[in-house]
mmCIF file with all atom_site columns, C-alpha atoms in Angstrom:
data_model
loop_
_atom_site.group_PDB
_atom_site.id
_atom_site.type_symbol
_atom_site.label_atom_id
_atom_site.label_alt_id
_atom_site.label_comp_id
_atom_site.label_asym_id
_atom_site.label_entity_id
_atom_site.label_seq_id
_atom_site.pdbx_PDB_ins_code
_atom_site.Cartn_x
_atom_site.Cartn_y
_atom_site.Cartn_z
_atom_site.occupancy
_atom_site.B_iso_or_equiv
_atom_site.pdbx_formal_charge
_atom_site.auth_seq_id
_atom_site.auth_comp_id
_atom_site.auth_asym_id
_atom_site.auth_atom_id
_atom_site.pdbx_PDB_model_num
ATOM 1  C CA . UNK A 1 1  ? -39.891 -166.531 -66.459 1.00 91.00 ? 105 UNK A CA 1
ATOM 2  C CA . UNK A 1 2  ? -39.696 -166.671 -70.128 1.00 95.00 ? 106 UNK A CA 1
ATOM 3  C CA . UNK A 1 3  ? -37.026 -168.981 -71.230 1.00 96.00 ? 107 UNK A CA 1
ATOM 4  C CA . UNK A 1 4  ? -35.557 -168.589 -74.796 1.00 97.00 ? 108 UNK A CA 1
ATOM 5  C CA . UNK A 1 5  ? -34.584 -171.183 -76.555 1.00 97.00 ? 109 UNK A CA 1
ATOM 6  C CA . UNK A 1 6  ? -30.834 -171.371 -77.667 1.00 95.00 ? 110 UNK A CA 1
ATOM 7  C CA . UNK A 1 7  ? -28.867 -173.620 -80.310 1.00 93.00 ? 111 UNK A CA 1
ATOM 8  C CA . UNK A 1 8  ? -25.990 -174.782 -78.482 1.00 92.00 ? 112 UNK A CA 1
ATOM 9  C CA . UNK A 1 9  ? -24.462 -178.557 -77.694 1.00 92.00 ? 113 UNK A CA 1
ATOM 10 C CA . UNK A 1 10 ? -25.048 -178.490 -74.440 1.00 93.00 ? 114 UNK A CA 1
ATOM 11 C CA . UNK A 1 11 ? -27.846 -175.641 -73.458 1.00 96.00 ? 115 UNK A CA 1
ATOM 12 C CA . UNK A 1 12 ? -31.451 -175.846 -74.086 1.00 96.00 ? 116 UNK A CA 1
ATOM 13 C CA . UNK A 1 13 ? -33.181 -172.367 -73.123 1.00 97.00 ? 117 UNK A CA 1
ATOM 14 C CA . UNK A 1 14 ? -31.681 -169.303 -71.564 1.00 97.00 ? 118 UNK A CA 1
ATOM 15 C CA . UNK A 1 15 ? -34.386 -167.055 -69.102 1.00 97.00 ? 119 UNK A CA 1
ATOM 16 C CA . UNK A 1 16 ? -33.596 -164.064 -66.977 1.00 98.00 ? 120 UNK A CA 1
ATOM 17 C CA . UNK A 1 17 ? -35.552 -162.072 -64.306 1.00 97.00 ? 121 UNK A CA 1
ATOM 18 C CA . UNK A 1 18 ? -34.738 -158.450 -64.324 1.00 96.00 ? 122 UNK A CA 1
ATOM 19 C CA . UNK A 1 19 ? -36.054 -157.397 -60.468 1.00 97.00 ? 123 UNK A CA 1
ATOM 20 C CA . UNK A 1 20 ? -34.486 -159.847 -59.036 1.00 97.00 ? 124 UNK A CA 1
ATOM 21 C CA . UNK A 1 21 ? -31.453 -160.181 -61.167 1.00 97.00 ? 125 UNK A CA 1
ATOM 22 C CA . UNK A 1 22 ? -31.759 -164.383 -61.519 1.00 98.00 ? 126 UNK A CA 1
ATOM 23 C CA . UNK A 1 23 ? -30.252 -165.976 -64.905 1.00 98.00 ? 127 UNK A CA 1
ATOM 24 C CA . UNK A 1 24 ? -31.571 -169.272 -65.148 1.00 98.00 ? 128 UNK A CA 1
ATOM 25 C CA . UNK A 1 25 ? -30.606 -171.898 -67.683 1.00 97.00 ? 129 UNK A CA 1
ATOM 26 C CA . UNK A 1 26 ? -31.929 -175.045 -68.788 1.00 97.00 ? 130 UNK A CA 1
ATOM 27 C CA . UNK A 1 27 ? -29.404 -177.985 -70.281 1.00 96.00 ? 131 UNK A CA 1
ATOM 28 C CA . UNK A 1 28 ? -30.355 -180.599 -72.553 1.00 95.00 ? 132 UNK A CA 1
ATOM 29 C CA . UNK A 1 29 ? -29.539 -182.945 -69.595 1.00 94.00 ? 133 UNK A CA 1
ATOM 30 C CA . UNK A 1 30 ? -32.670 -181.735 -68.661 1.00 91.00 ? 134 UNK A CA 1
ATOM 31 C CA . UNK A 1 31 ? -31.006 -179.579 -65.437 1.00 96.00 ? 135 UNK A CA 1
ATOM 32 C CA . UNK A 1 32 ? -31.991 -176.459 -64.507 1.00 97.00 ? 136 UNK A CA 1
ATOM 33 C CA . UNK A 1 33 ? -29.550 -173.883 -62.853 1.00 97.00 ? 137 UNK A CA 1
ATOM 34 C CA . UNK A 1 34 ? -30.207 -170.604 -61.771 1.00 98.00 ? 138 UNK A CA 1
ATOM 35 C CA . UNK A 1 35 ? -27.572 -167.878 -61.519 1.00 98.00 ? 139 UNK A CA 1
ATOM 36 C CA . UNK A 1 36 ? -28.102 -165.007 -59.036 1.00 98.00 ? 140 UNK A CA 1
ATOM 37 C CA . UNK A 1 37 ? -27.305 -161.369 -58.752 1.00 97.00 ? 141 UNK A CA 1
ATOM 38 C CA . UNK A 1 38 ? -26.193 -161.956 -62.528 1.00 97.00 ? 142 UNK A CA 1
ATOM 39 C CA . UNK A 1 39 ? -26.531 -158.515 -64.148 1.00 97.00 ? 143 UNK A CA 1
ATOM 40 C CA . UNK A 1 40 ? -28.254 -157.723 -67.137 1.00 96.00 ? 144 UNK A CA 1
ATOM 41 C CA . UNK A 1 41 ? -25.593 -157.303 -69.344 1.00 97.00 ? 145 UNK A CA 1
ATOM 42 C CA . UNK A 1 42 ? -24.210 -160.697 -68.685 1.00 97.00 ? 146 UNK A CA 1
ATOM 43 C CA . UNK A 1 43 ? -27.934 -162.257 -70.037 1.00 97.00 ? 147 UNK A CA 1
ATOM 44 C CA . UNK A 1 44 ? -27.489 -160.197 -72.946 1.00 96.00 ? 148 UNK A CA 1
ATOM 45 C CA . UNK A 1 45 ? -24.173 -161.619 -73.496 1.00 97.00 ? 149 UNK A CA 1
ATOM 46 C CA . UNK A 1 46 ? -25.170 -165.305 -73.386 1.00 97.00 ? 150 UNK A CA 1
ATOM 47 C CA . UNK A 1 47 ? -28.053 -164.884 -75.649 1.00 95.00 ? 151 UNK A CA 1
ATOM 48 C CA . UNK A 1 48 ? -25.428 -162.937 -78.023 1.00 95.00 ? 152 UNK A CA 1
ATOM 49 C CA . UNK A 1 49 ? -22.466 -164.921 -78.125 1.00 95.00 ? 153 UNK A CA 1
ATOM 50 C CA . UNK A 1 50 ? -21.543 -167.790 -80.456 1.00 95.00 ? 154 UNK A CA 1
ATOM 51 C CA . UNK A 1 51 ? -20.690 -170.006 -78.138 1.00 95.00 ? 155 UNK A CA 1
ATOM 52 C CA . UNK A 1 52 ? -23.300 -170.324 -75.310 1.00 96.00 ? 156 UNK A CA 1
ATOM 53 C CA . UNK A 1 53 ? -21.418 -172.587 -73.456 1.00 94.00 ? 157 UNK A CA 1
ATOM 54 C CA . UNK A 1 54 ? -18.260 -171.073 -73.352 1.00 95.00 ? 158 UNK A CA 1
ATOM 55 C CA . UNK A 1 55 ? -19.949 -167.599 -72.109 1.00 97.00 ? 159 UNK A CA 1
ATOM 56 C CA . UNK A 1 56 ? -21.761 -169.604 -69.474 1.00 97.00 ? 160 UNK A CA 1
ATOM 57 C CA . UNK A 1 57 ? -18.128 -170.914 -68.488 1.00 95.00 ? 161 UNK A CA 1
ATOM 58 C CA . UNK A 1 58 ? -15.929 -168.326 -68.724 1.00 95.00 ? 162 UNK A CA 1
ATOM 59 C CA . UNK A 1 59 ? -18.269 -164.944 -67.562 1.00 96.00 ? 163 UNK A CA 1
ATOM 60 C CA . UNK A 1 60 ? -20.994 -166.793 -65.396 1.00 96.00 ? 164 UNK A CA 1
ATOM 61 C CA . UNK A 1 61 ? -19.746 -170.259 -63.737 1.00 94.00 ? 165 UNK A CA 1
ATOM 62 C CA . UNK A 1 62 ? -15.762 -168.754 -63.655 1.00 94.00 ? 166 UNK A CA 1
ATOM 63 C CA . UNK A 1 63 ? -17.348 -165.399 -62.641 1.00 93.00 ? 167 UNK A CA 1
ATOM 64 C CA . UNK A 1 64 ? -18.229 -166.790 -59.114 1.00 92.00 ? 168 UNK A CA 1
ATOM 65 C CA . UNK A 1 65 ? -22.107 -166.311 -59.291 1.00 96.00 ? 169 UNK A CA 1
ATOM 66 C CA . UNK A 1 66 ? -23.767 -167.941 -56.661 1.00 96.00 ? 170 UNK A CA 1
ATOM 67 C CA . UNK A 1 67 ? -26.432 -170.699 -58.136 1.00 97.00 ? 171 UNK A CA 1
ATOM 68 C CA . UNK A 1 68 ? -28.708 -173.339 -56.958 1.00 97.00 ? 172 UNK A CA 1
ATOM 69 C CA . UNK A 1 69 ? -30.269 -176.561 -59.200 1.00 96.00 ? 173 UNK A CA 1
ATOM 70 C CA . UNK A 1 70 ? -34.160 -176.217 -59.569 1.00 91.00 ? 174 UNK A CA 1
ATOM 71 C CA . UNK A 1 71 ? -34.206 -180.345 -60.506 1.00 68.00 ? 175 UNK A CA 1
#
């Protein structure tokens, strides 16, 4: 997965996976995250928004997608 690198205080890169609808995120902490069933529209959104952090919190995390840590 392609991850794009974001400017944010707390996020590093931002990837997403289009078949199987998987956002994943990478923090500066070095954590990885991946979001699932997340559409499309919601990646755009991150990538987009001024605040990448306060997307992730208020559309993804407060959104109730399911996610699991890669490391």
């Amino acid at each position: 997965m392609e991850m794009i690198p974001v400017v944010s205080s707390n996020l590093e890169a931002i990837g997403y996976d289009k078949i199987d609808e998987i956002l994943r995120v990478r923090f500066l902490n070095d954590s990885v995250y991946d979001y699932h069933l997340v559409p499309e529209h919601h990646y755009q959104g991150l990538l987009n928004a001024p605040s990448h952090g306060r997307y992730l919190d208020t559309y993804i995390k407060k959104g109730g997608y399911r996610y699991t840590k890669r490391r």
